[in-house]
């Protein structure tokens, strides 16, 4: 809105304010309809119902939710919903989420997700979709867990993996870099360790505060931004949807939070591409499925350099592609600009690595397709995006 608003801007601003006051908001927050097809301990697998007059066909897509974040990250609001985009395109679309984490879940570690939750979800989705291989998409920690699962379970029916804003070198995260030396001074049962053990994990208010801190500048300037965008219905609707997302953060289980704190944050264990888990070493170099990696141009939680660090580690993958897209940590996934950048790149990638209908029940007589390096069709341009040979 201009410093001296035009008449049409005044009318739009007044309409938006009235709509928020009398109807509670501007965003269409209706969730996409879905059906529960499988569940277990902190595991709920949903199938999104096909859109009216749209034939569902092709390989299924599984959206992997990160810990502590609500599953609405993929279905933020109508018009800015990756789920809605896939469903309207006729893609069989599924999601795995974890429900509410409570004190009784405090002993669950990362093994629960890497050994049980994500593998079970992938197998269930493949079976539900008629035995087709699954395109796995993980945002933030969901992307890291997806890669570790694929590396640890090479027999899973995975067609491709896409990771969105998943940092593999936390030393390159500006929010973390200044405090890592201090964290390393508190070996053993330090204050943070004692705190999460007593609380059974990281509670929801703390998780919400941490997410807000990552965009502190935006939080401080939000009232001014709201005032200057009162005539922009789309902008205001997006803010409402993001506020709802932040308000619905979920707690971390105690043992899992401890592993993330000590291994990822303090030790930066993923920088080398491998991690000790129970009695084994998981290495992302063992992943053979093609991998698409997204970095957000303005992501403060997972900067481009921290995300890109995984690319040279994926030496066993048939193809690795790295894309820089507009947006911050959430915006790169489901912001207004994601509709013509991230989503379009995902569509191209899934189409490139999907099975033909004649091969849906298994490998064709000619055998699996030859590896392809950076050959996918491209419908959008980005000077910072490129395909990488590994």
Tab-separated table of C-alpha atoms in Angstrom:
chain	number	residue	atom	x	y	z
A	1	UNK	CA	0.000	0.000	0.000
A	2	UNK	CA	1.342	3.430	-0.914
A	3	UNK	CA	2.379	5.933	1.743
A	4	UNK	CA	-0.585	7.998	0.587
A	5	UNK	CA	-3.071	5.243	-0.303
A	6	UNK	CA	-5.011	5.369	-3.537
A	7	UNK	CA	-8.824	5.124	-3.302
A	8	UNK	CA	-8.844	1.506	-4.513
A	9	UNK	CA	-6.208	0.598	-1.905
A	10	UNK	CA	-8.325	2.151	0.846
A	11	UNK	CA	-11.353	0.156	-0.303
A	12	UNK	CA	-9.350	-3.101	-0.415
A	13	UNK	CA	-7.819	-2.461	3.019
A	14	UNK	CA	-11.223	-1.715	4.554
A	15	UNK	CA	-12.676	-4.864	2.990
A	16	UNK	CA	-9.818	-7.000	4.316
A	17	UNK	CA	-10.084	-5.588	7.831
A	18	UNK	CA	-13.860	-6.123	7.854
A	19	UNK	CA	-13.467	-9.690	6.605
A	20	UNK	CA	-10.977	-10.479	9.364
A	21	UNK	CA	-13.166	-8.905	12.044
A	22	UNK	CA	-16.480	-10.476	11.014
A	23	UNK	CA	-15.340	-13.783	9.498
A	24	UNK	CA	-12.188	-14.523	11.465
A	25	UNK	CA	-9.699	-14.325	8.617
A	26	UNK	CA	-8.957	-14.212	4.923
A	27	UNK	CA	-7.158	-17.519	4.373
A	28	UNK	CA	-8.999	-20.615	3.176
A	29	UNK	CA	-7.665	-23.063	5.751
A	30	UNK	CA	-9.822	-26.035	4.803
A	31	UNK	CA	-7.665	-29.173	4.774
A	32	UNK	CA	-7.588	-31.384	1.720
A	33	UNK	CA	-9.767	-34.476	2.339
A	34	UNK	CA	-7.802	-37.567	3.328
A	35	UNK	CA	-8.219	-41.108	4.610
A	36	UNK	CA	-6.139	-42.941	7.217
A	37	UNK	CA	-4.682	-46.118	5.677
A	38	UNK	CA	-2.132	-47.190	8.299
A	39	UNK	CA	-1.076	-46.297	11.828
A	40	UNK	CA	1.252	-47.290	14.631
A	41	UNK	CA	3.270	-45.709	17.418
A	42	UNK	CA	3.663	-42.045	16.404
A	43	UNK	CA	2.836	-43.041	12.824
A	44	UNK	CA	-0.228	-42.099	10.813
A	45	UNK	CA	-0.243	-42.637	7.048
A	46	UNK	CA	-2.896	-40.818	5.037
A	47	UNK	CA	-4.055	-41.009	1.442
A	48	UNK	CA	-5.442	-37.778	0.017
A	49	UNK	CA	-8.662	-38.390	-1.869
A	50	UNK	CA	-8.570	-37.741	-5.622
A	51	UNK	CA	-10.048	-34.464	-6.801
A	52	UNK	CA	-13.426	-34.491	-8.515
A	53	UNK	CA	-13.248	-35.343	-12.227
A	54	UNK	CA	-9.487	-36.021	-11.933
A	55	UNK	CA	-8.156	-39.514	-12.648
A	56	UNK	CA	-5.482	-40.546	-10.156
A	57	UNK	CA	-2.605	-42.240	-11.980
A	58	UNK	CA	1.141	-42.798	-11.893
A	59	UNK	CA	3.607	-43.435	-9.107
A	60	UNK	CA	2.617	-42.309	-5.610
A	61	UNK	CA	4.140	-39.387	-3.745
A	62	UNK	CA	4.832	-39.664	-0.001
A	63	UNK	CA	5.251	-36.445	1.980
A	64	UNK	CA	7.422	-36.967	5.070
A	65	UNK	CA	6.690	-34.584	7.933
A	66	UNK	CA	9.609	-33.306	10.030
A	67	UNK	CA	9.541	-33.855	13.761
A	68	UNK	CA	7.962	-31.043	15.793
A	69	UNK	CA	6.305	-29.442	12.750
A	70	UNK	CA	2.598	-29.917	11.997
A	71	UNK	CA	1.688	-31.780	8.806
A	72	UNK	CA	-0.066	-28.645	7.532
A	73	UNK	CA	3.362	-27.579	6.268
A	74	UNK	CA	2.362	-29.474	3.098
A	75	UNK	CA	-1.258	-28.260	3.136
A	76	UNK	CA	-0.866	-24.716	4.400
A	77	UNK	CA	-3.918	-23.149	2.785
A	78	UNK	CA	-5.892	-23.462	-0.423
A	79	UNK	CA	-3.837	-21.973	-3.224
A	80	UNK	CA	-0.565	-22.504	-1.336
A	81	UNK	CA	-0.861	-26.233	-0.674
A	82	UNK	CA	1.570	-28.715	-2.192
A	83	UNK	CA	-0.986	-31.428	-1.430
A	84	UNK	CA	-3.662	-29.574	-3.374
A	85	UNK	CA	-1.242	-29.111	-6.272
A	86	UNK	CA	-0.447	-32.829	-6.489
A	87	UNK	CA	-4.032	-33.988	-6.011
A	88	UNK	CA	-5.374	-31.690	-8.728
A	89	UNK	CA	-2.628	-32.964	-11.042
A	90	UNK	CA	-3.856	-36.536	-10.510
A	91	UNK	CA	-0.836	-37.763	-8.554
A	92	UNK	CA	-1.570	-40.389	-5.874
A	93	UNK	CA	-0.610	-38.359	-2.803
A	94	UNK	CA	0.155	-39.658	0.686
A	95	UNK	CA	1.516	-38.228	3.920
A	96	UNK	CA	3.061	-39.635	7.086
A	97	UNK	CA	2.689	-37.654	10.288
A	98	UNK	CA	3.303	-38.470	13.937
A	99	UNK	CA	0.477	-37.086	16.052
A	100	UNK	CA	0.975	-35.535	19.475
A	101	UNK	CA	4.200	-36.345	21.319
A	102	UNK	CA	3.805	-36.829	25.071
A	103	UNK	CA	6.023	-37.574	28.065
A	104	UNK	CA	5.440	-41.320	27.619
A	105	UNK	CA	7.280	-41.086	24.276
A	106	UNK	CA	10.436	-39.722	25.892
A	107	UNK	CA	12.458	-42.916	25.307
A	108	UNK	CA	11.913	-42.989	21.546
A	109	UNK	CA	15.037	-42.132	19.561
A	110	UNK	CA	15.755	-41.466	15.916
A	111	UNK	CA	15.830	-45.229	15.400
A	112	UNK	CA	12.050	-45.268	15.746
A	113	UNK	CA	11.617	-43.068	12.667
A	114	UNK	CA	14.468	-44.495	10.572
A	115	UNK	CA	13.790	-48.166	11.400
A	116	UNK	CA	10.018	-48.187	11.779
A	117	UNK	CA	7.972	-45.114	10.891
A	118	UNK	CA	9.305	-44.062	7.490
A	119	UNK	CA	10.064	-47.563	6.107
A	120	UNK	CA	6.586	-48.755	7.122
A	121	UNK	CA	5.011	-45.705	5.510
A	122	UNK	CA	6.900	-46.246	2.235
A	123	UNK	CA	5.943	-49.920	2.047
A	124	UNK	CA	2.306	-49.193	2.915
A	125	UNK	CA	2.055	-46.436	0.299
A	126	UNK	CA	3.600	-48.655	-2.372
A	127	UNK	CA	1.173	-51.461	-1.553
A	128	UNK	CA	-1.818	-49.119	-1.482
A	129	UNK	CA	-0.821	-47.733	-4.894
A	130	UNK	CA	-0.660	-51.164	-6.497
A	131	UNK	CA	2.979	-51.990	-5.897
A	132	UNK	CA	4.412	-48.899	-7.577
A	133	UNK	CA	7.680	-47.329	-6.349
A	134	UNK	CA	7.315	-44.229	-4.192
A	135	UNK	CA	8.586	-40.689	-4.713
A	136	UNK	CA	9.613	-39.565	-1.221
A	137	UNK	CA	9.565	-35.841	-0.417
A	138	UNK	CA	10.881	-34.620	2.929
A	139	UNK	CA	11.044	-31.069	4.243
A	140	UNK	CA	13.654	-29.974	6.814
A	141	UNK	CA	14.348	-32.818	9.264
A	142	UNK	CA	11.892	-34.941	7.273
A	143	UNK	CA	14.362	-34.782	4.389
A	144	UNK	CA	17.281	-35.844	6.577
A	145	UNK	CA	15.320	-38.783	7.997
A	146	UNK	CA	14.226	-39.765	4.474
A	147	UNK	CA	17.825	-39.897	3.254
A	148	UNK	CA	19.014	-41.854	6.292
A	149	UNK	CA	16.133	-44.304	5.854
A	150	UNK	CA	16.922	-44.843	2.163
A	151	UNK	CA	20.601	-45.365	2.984
A	152	UNK	CA	19.816	-47.869	5.734
A	153	UNK	CA	17.118	-49.834	3.855
A	154	UNK	CA	18.169	-50.310	0.202
A	155	UNK	CA	15.297	-52.743	-0.389
A	156	UNK	CA	12.609	-50.073	0.004
A	157	UNK	CA	10.501	-49.381	-3.130
A	158	UNK	CA	11.778	-45.819	-3.641
A	159	UNK	CA	11.574	-44.201	-7.088
A	160	UNK	CA	13.238	-40.926	-6.072
A	161	UNK	CA	13.931	-38.716	-3.074
A	162	UNK	CA	13.447	-34.953	-2.836
A	163	UNK	CA	14.775	-33.051	0.176
A	164	UNK	CA	13.683	-29.471	0.840
A	165	UNK	CA	15.679	-27.246	3.195
A	166	UNK	CA	17.571	-30.058	4.976
A	167	UNK	CA	20.902	-28.841	6.461
A	168	UNK	CA	23.788	-31.330	6.470
A	169	UNK	CA	26.507	-29.002	7.771
A	170	UNK	CA	25.215	-27.038	10.747
A	171	UNK	CA	28.492	-25.144	11.073
A	172	UNK	CA	27.227	-23.152	8.076
A	173	UNK	CA	23.973	-22.166	9.809
A	174	UNK	CA	24.385	-18.567	11.049
A	175	UNK	CA	22.026	-19.118	13.973
A	176	UNK	CA	24.096	-22.055	15.241
A	177	UNK	CA	27.685	-21.207	14.292
A	178	UNK	CA	28.319	-18.585	17.037
A	179	UNK	CA	27.129	-20.845	19.877
A	180	UNK	CA	28.674	-24.189	18.797
A	181	UNK	CA	31.981	-23.529	20.640
A	182	UNK	CA	29.984	-22.817	23.806
A	183	UNK	CA	27.977	-26.009	23.379
A	184	UNK	CA	31.163	-28.048	23.135
A	185	UNK	CA	32.316	-26.672	26.481
A	186	UNK	CA	29.428	-28.427	28.237
A	187	UNK	CA	30.360	-32.059	27.899
A	188	UNK	CA	28.311	-34.820	29.500
A	189	UNK	CA	25.249	-33.929	31.552
A	190	UNK	CA	25.221	-30.175	30.972
A	191	UNK	CA	22.357	-27.817	31.688
A	192	UNK	CA	20.584	-28.429	28.362
A	193	UNK	CA	20.929	-32.206	28.723
A	194	UNK	CA	19.490	-32.140	32.223
A	195	UNK	CA	16.644	-29.888	31.116
A	196	UNK	CA	15.388	-32.075	28.251
A	197	UNK	CA	15.772	-35.218	30.384
A	198	UNK	CA	13.617	-33.716	33.140
A	199	UNK	CA	10.987	-32.444	30.664
A	200	UNK	CA	11.028	-35.639	28.611
A	201	UNK	CA	11.980	-33.680	25.481
A	202	UNK	CA	11.544	-30.233	23.986
A	203	UNK	CA	8.032	-28.960	24.823
A	204	UNK	CA	5.795	-27.244	22.285
A	205	UNK	CA	6.273	-23.678	23.590
A	206	UNK	CA	10.056	-24.041	23.268
A	207	UNK	CA	9.803	-25.434	19.747
A	208	UNK	CA	7.479	-22.585	18.736
A	209	UNK	CA	9.830	-20.007	20.229
A	210	UNK	CA	12.830	-21.490	18.400
A	211	UNK	CA	11.017	-21.353	15.050
A	212	UNK	CA	10.011	-17.737	15.627
A	213	UNK	CA	13.561	-16.839	16.670
A	214	UNK	CA	14.835	-18.045	13.296
A	215	UNK	CA	12.904	-15.193	11.669
A	216	UNK	CA	13.235	-12.686	14.519
A	217	UNK	CA	13.562	-9.710	12.207
A	218	UNK	CA	10.287	-10.546	10.489
A	219	UNK	CA	8.632	-11.051	13.868
A	220	UNK	CA	9.730	-7.604	15.077
A	221	UNK	CA	8.718	-5.813	11.882
A	222	UNK	CA	5.468	-7.751	11.441
A	223	UNK	CA	3.126	-4.985	12.737
A	224	UNK	CA	4.618	-2.512	10.256
A	225	UNK	CA	4.447	-5.042	7.432
A	226	UNK	CA	0.816	-5.788	8.262
A	227	UNK	CA	-0.052	-2.089	8.132
A	228	UNK	CA	1.624	-1.614	4.755
A	229	UNK	CA	-0.085	-4.691	3.260
A	230	UNK	CA	-3.635	-4.140	4.476
A	231	UNK	CA	-4.826	-3.929	0.874
A	232	UNK	CA	-3.066	-7.175	-0.185
A	233	UNK	CA	-5.508	-10.027	0.454
A	234	UNK	CA	-3.097	-12.759	-0.662
A	235	UNK	CA	-0.295	-11.476	1.577
A	236	UNK	CA	-2.559	-11.278	4.609
A	237	UNK	CA	-3.966	-14.753	3.936
A	238	UNK	CA	-0.445	-16.167	3.807
A	239	UNK	CA	0.463	-14.547	7.131
A	240	UNK	CA	-2.652	-16.067	8.724
A	241	UNK	CA	-1.735	-19.506	7.438
A	242	UNK	CA	1.870	-19.244	8.669
A	243	UNK	CA	0.659	-18.052	12.088
A	244	UNK	CA	-1.581	-21.114	12.339
A	245	UNK	CA	1.342	-23.342	11.352
A	246	UNK	CA	3.583	-21.835	14.049
A	247	UNK	CA	0.862	-22.128	16.692
A	248	UNK	CA	0.568	-25.877	16.042
A	249	UNK	CA	4.184	-26.909	16.641
A	250	UNK	CA	4.653	-30.327	18.248
A	251	UNK	CA	7.043	-31.415	21.017
A	252	UNK	CA	10.220	-33.469	20.461
A	253	UNK	CA	10.549	-36.824	22.277
A	254	UNK	CA	13.321	-36.658	24.893
A	255	UNK	CA	15.758	-39.229	23.507
A	256	UNK	CA	15.332	-38.014	19.934
A	257	UNK	CA	15.932	-34.420	21.003
A	258	UNK	CA	19.037	-35.544	22.853
A	259	UNK	CA	20.404	-37.298	19.765
A	260	UNK	CA	19.707	-34.266	17.577
A	261	UNK	CA	21.308	-31.944	20.112
A	262	UNK	CA	24.454	-33.984	20.759
A	263	UNK	CA	25.015	-35.489	17.298
A	264	UNK	CA	23.665	-32.942	14.845
A	265	UNK	CA	24.054	-29.641	16.697
A	266	UNK	CA	27.175	-30.199	18.832
A	267	UNK	CA	29.094	-32.818	16.836
A	268	UNK	CA	27.876	-31.854	13.329
A	269	UNK	CA	27.798	-35.592	12.597
A	270	UNK	CA	26.145	-35.329	9.194
A	271	UNK	CA	28.898	-33.180	7.696
A	272	UNK	CA	30.790	-36.312	6.643
A	273	UNK	CA	27.673	-38.060	5.357
A	274	UNK	CA	27.521	-40.895	7.881
A	275	UNK	CA	26.112	-41.444	11.341
A	276	UNK	CA	26.355	-44.142	13.998
A	277	UNK	CA	22.977	-45.535	14.985
A	278	UNK	CA	22.700	-48.481	17.371
A	279	UNK	CA	25.203	-51.078	16.133
A	280	UNK	CA	25.602	-49.798	12.573
A	281	UNK	CA	26.857	-46.914	10.499
A	282	UNK	CA	24.444	-45.274	8.077
A	283	UNK	CA	26.065	-43.526	5.112
A	284	UNK	CA	24.196	-41.474	2.535
A	285	UNK	CA	26.769	-42.674	-0.008
A	286	UNK	CA	24.820	-45.970	-0.031
A	287	UNK	CA	21.731	-44.296	-1.504
A	288	UNK	CA	21.193	-45.408	-5.095
A	289	UNK	CA	17.893	-43.634	-5.792
A	290	UNK	CA	18.027	-40.285	-7.617
A	291	UNK	CA	18.005	-37.310	-5.244
A	292	UNK	CA	16.753	-33.755	-5.780
A	293	UNK	CA	17.987	-31.200	-3.230
A	294	UNK	CA	16.399	-27.769	-2.680
A	295	UNK	CA	17.977	-24.797	-0.946
A	296	UNK	CA	15.980	-21.689	-0.080
A	297	UNK	CA	17.569	-18.423	-1.223
A	298	UNK	CA	16.603	-16.626	2.022
A	299	UNK	CA	16.413	-19.606	4.388
A	300	UNK	CA	17.828	-18.683	7.799
A	301	UNK	CA	17.326	-22.107	9.381
A	302	UNK	CA	18.917	-24.109	6.549
A	303	UNK	CA	20.992	-21.760	4.370
A	304	UNK	CA	21.918	-22.789	0.837
A	305	UNK	CA	25.495	-23.695	1.772
A	306	UNK	CA	24.382	-25.913	4.674
A	307	UNK	CA	21.915	-27.762	2.443
A	308	UNK	CA	24.259	-28.047	-0.537
A	309	UNK	CA	26.800	-29.830	1.689
A	310	UNK	CA	24.941	-33.124	1.129
A	311	UNK	CA	25.410	-33.061	-2.654
A	312	UNK	CA	29.026	-34.336	-2.856
A	313	UNK	CA	28.207	-37.001	-0.260
A	314	UNK	CA	25.600	-38.734	-2.451
A	315	UNK	CA	28.191	-40.618	-4.493
A	316	UNK	CA	26.052	-43.719	-5.007
A	317	UNK	CA	22.952	-41.954	-6.318
A	318	UNK	CA	21.960	-42.401	-9.966
A	319	UNK	CA	21.523	-38.639	-10.268
A	320	UNK	CA	21.837	-35.710	-7.905
A	321	UNK	CA	20.306	-32.364	-8.757
A	322	UNK	CA	20.592	-29.182	-6.708
A	323	UNK	CA	18.102	-26.321	-7.019
A	324	UNK	CA	18.083	-22.885	-5.403
A	325	UNK	CA	14.539	-21.579	-5.110
A	326	UNK	CA	13.064	-18.366	-3.670
A	327	UNK	CA	11.850	-18.253	-0.090
A	328	UNK	CA	12.736	-18.914	3.511
A	329	UNK	CA	12.499	-22.224	5.346
A	330	UNK	CA	8.732	-22.597	5.021
A	331	UNK	CA	8.216	-20.272	2.079
A	332	UNK	CA	10.404	-22.343	-0.247
A	333	UNK	CA	8.025	-25.264	0.317
A	334	UNK	CA	4.650	-23.614	0.344
A	335	UNK	CA	5.013	-19.882	-0.213
A	336	UNK	CA	3.318	-18.015	-3.032
A	337	UNK	CA	6.484	-18.148	-5.130
A	338	UNK	CA	6.828	-21.927	-4.652
A	339	UNK	CA	3.972	-22.503	-7.085
A	340	UNK	CA	6.147	-21.594	-10.075
A	341	UNK	CA	9.536	-22.731	-8.738
A	342	UNK	CA	9.723	-25.560	-6.191
A	343	UNK	CA	6.501	-27.256	-7.272
A	344	UNK	CA	7.371	-27.073	-10.952
A	345	UNK	CA	10.810	-28.568	-10.293
A	346	UNK	CA	9.179	-31.366	-8.273
A	347	UNK	CA	6.772	-32.096	-11.120
A	348	UNK	CA	9.616	-32.323	-13.622
A	349	UNK	CA	11.651	-34.538	-11.319
A	350	UNK	CA	8.823	-36.947	-10.538
A	351	UNK	CA	7.907	-37.212	-14.209
A	352	UNK	CA	11.531	-37.933	-15.104
A	353	UNK	CA	11.866	-40.786	-12.617
A	354	UNK	CA	8.378	-42.284	-12.786
A	355	UNK	CA	7.718	-45.789	-14.057
A	356	UNK	CA	5.738	-46.338	-17.218
A	357	UNK	CA	2.290	-47.869	-16.812
A	358	UNK	CA	3.504	-51.062	-18.484
A	359	UNK	CA	6.208	-51.376	-15.838
A	360	UNK	CA	4.050	-50.622	-12.811
A	361	UNK	CA	3.885	-54.219	-11.640
A	362	UNK	CA	7.626	-54.740	-11.828
A	363	UNK	CA	10.685	-54.281	-13.991
A	364	UNK	CA	10.209	-54.426	-17.748
A	365	UNK	CA	11.626	-57.240	-19.827
A	366	UNK	CA	14.461	-54.969	-20.953
A	367	UNK	CA	15.452	-54.389	-17.332
A	368	UNK	CA	15.704	-51.132	-15.383
A	369	UNK	CA	16.336	-47.895	-17.282
A	370	UNK	CA	19.876	-46.708	-17.765
A	371	UNK	CA	21.133	-44.078	-15.306
A	372	UNK	CA	20.479	-40.519	-16.425
A	373	UNK	CA	22.552	-37.555	-15.361
A	374	UNK	CA	20.846	-34.176	-15.494
A	375	UNK	CA	18.592	-35.047	-18.433
A	376	UNK	CA	15.189	-34.091	-17.042
A	377	UNK	CA	13.005	-31.603	-18.947
A	378	UNK	CA	13.135	-28.115	-17.463
A	379	UNK	CA	10.162	-25.761	-17.516
A	380	UNK	CA	11.588	-22.997	-15.381
A	381	UNK	CA	14.819	-21.087	-15.398
A	382	UNK	CA	17.167	-20.305	-12.530
A	383	UNK	CA	20.666	-18.949	-12.886
A	384	UNK	CA	21.622	-20.615	-9.612
A	385	UNK	CA	20.095	-24.014	-10.378
A	386	UNK	CA	22.038	-26.790	-12.038
A	387	UNK	CA	22.301	-30.534	-12.399
A	388	UNK	CA	25.291	-32.198	-10.757
A	389	UNK	CA	27.122	-35.336	-11.788
A	390	UNK	CA	28.189	-37.410	-8.797
